C-alpha angles and dihedrals in degrees: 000000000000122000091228086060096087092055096041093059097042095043108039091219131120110245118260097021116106127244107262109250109243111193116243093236082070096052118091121250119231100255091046088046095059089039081067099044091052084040089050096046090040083054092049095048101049096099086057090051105047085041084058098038084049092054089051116044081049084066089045087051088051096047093051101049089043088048102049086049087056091037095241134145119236110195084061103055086045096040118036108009130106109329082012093059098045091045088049092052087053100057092046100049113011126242122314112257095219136055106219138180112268119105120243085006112099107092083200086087087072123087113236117219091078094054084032082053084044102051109044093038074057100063094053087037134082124234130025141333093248097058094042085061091042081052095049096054091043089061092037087050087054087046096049086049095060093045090041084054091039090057095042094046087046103052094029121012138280090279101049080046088059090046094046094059101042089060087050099055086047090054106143102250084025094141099084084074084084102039133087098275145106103253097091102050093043095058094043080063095049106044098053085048090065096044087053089051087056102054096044088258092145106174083047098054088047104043085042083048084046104050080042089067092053089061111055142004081243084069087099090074094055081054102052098044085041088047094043101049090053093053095044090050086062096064081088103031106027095187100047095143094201102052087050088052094045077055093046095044098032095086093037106106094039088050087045099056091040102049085045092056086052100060091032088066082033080238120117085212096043098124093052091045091050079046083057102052079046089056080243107148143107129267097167092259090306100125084037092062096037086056095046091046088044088044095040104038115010107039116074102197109030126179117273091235104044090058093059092048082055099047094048093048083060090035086055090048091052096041091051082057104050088048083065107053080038080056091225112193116291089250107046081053090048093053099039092044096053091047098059087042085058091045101042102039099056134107095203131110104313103204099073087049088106083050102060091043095065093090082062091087094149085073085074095058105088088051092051087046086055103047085046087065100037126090119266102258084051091054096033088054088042095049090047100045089048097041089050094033091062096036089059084043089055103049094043090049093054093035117033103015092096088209134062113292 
């Protein structure tokens, strides 16, 4: 073989000829060149958005309708109600200085860069608070979609992507990703960790871990796929310095918060106290399987809700593993297995436990793998069922469940 084959294979070019001049005003500049690569996977990702947006308005259309036969308003219940509420209160008037001694009553308990979004979009934006928030978790939900697709097209394909988010926008208790709550920008955050995980961007997977952290006590679980990843990519290059600072970034903003609850109550131990007073702590999963036995076996007429909550805790379990013997990525299995851990071993309140599983969104993989696979009537049937199916959940959850989502 030649010594000019190499070149000729990697180049494109004929030996001997010379490379054509292109004048510097033609090449892309940095910036505009990665204007066109967003553009471009914008571009590649708006089936899977326009799949999600038309999932959920379906639900909003539900809930409406649900909502004006009970003579009901629904901007308030999305806007301004339970975690709404709390998060809105925050952003008006800042964090209590003292623990206390009342139960469900210490605002310390809730993380602060969504009432801290809130509250300074607020200040460039019209309208209320409230809508500003409800705003806010709109625009994050359409963010989390596209990292949710990102994560799904690059492991699998741009078909597996679309599926995967539109299981994601049919979750069970998936209308929260248009209230004003956490859960959408949390996963947002998430989900682009992990994509930056994926495709070796170390400081982003740690600053999006970070910020993570800031967002919900679950941010834990951001930190540790994000931690574990790095260490495991130096088994080959030991001294890569950005993996070591993604390590090093990635549990920043929960440490923070929770360092800074700890001198504000002058207690090294002051977030888990104000968890406490939340029943927020962990039992190893005992008070989650006597629930489920009570719900599941003992009670003969058990609330509607509950029981969903129930099936998708067992749905989750099975799902997780099924994502093993699938051999998942190391960090998509970190992140979904501390967060049923979380779930499952606390002692806390047991109806909002869906709801804190929606940033889990790996768990959906091996569905969407399936559907992928499957023939179009199976995955049309499948789609529908799921899509109607969580848009009856979610109204019946706001507006018949009598408790918090």
């Amino acid at each position: 073989m030649s010594s000019t084959a190499p070149e000729t294979r990697s180049s494109g070019r004929i030996p001997g000829t010379r490379r054509p001049h292109i004048p510097a005003a033609v090449l892309p500049s940095a910036p505009r060149a990665r204007a066109l690569r967003v553009l471009h996977a914008l571009h590649r990702a708006a089936p899977a958005l326009a799949a999600y947006v038309a999932v959920r308005v379906t639900g909003l259309l539900v809930l409406t309708l649900w909502a004006q036969r009970r003579r009901q308003g629904v901007w308030v219940v999305l806007a301004a109600q339970w975690d709404a509420d709390w998060y809105l209160d925050i952003a008006e008037n800042g964090y209590t200085r003292e623990l206390g001694t009342a139960y469900n009553a210490n605002n310390l308990a809730f993380f602060p860069l969504y009432p801290v979004l809130t509250k300074a979009v607020a200040v460039l934006t019209p309208g209320s608070r409230a809508s500003t928030g409800l705003g806010l978790a709109v625009a994050a939900s359409l963010l989390a979609a596209w990292g949710i697709f990102a994560v799904g097209d690059r492991l699998y394909g741009r078909r597996t992507g679309v599926l995967l988010t539109t299981l994601w926008a049919a979750f069970p208790v998936g209308v929260v990703q248009w209230m004003g709550y956490t859960e959408s920008l949390f996963t947002a955050l998430t989900a682009w960790s992990l994509y930056a995980v994926l495709t070796g961007r170390w400081l982003w997977a740690g600053g999006f871990a970070a910020l993570a952290g800031l967002t919900r006590p679950t941010g834990v679980a951001v930190a540790a796929a994000v931690v574990v990843a790095a260490l495991w990519s130096l088994r080959r290059r030991p001294l890569r310095a950005r993996a070591l600072i993604a390590a090093a970034l990635a549990p920043l903003g929960w440490c923070a918060y929770v360092g800074w609850v700890g001198l504000r109550l002058g207690r090294w131990d002051g977030y888990f106290a104000v968890q406490r007073l939340w029943h927020n702590e962990v039992d190893g999963g005992v008070y989650t399987l006597r629930r489920m036995r009570q719900l599941l076996v003992y009670d003969a007429t058990p609330h509607l809700f509950l029981v969903v909550v129930t099936l998708t805790l067992a749905g989750a379990v099975v799902l997780f593993g099924l994502s093993v013997w699938d051999r998942q990525p190391l960090p998509l299995l970190v992140l979904t297995g501390v967060l049923l851990v979380i779930v499952l071993a606390s002692g806390g309140v047991y109806f909002p436990r869906a709801r804190f599983l929606v940033p889990a969104f790996p768990l959906l993989l091996p569905l969407a793998l399936h559907l992928s696979r499957a023939s179009r009537r199976h995955r049309a049937l499948t789609l529908t069922a799921a899509v109607l199916g969580s848009a009856y959940c979610g109204a019946y959850m706001l507006l018949v469940w009598p408790s918090a989502p």
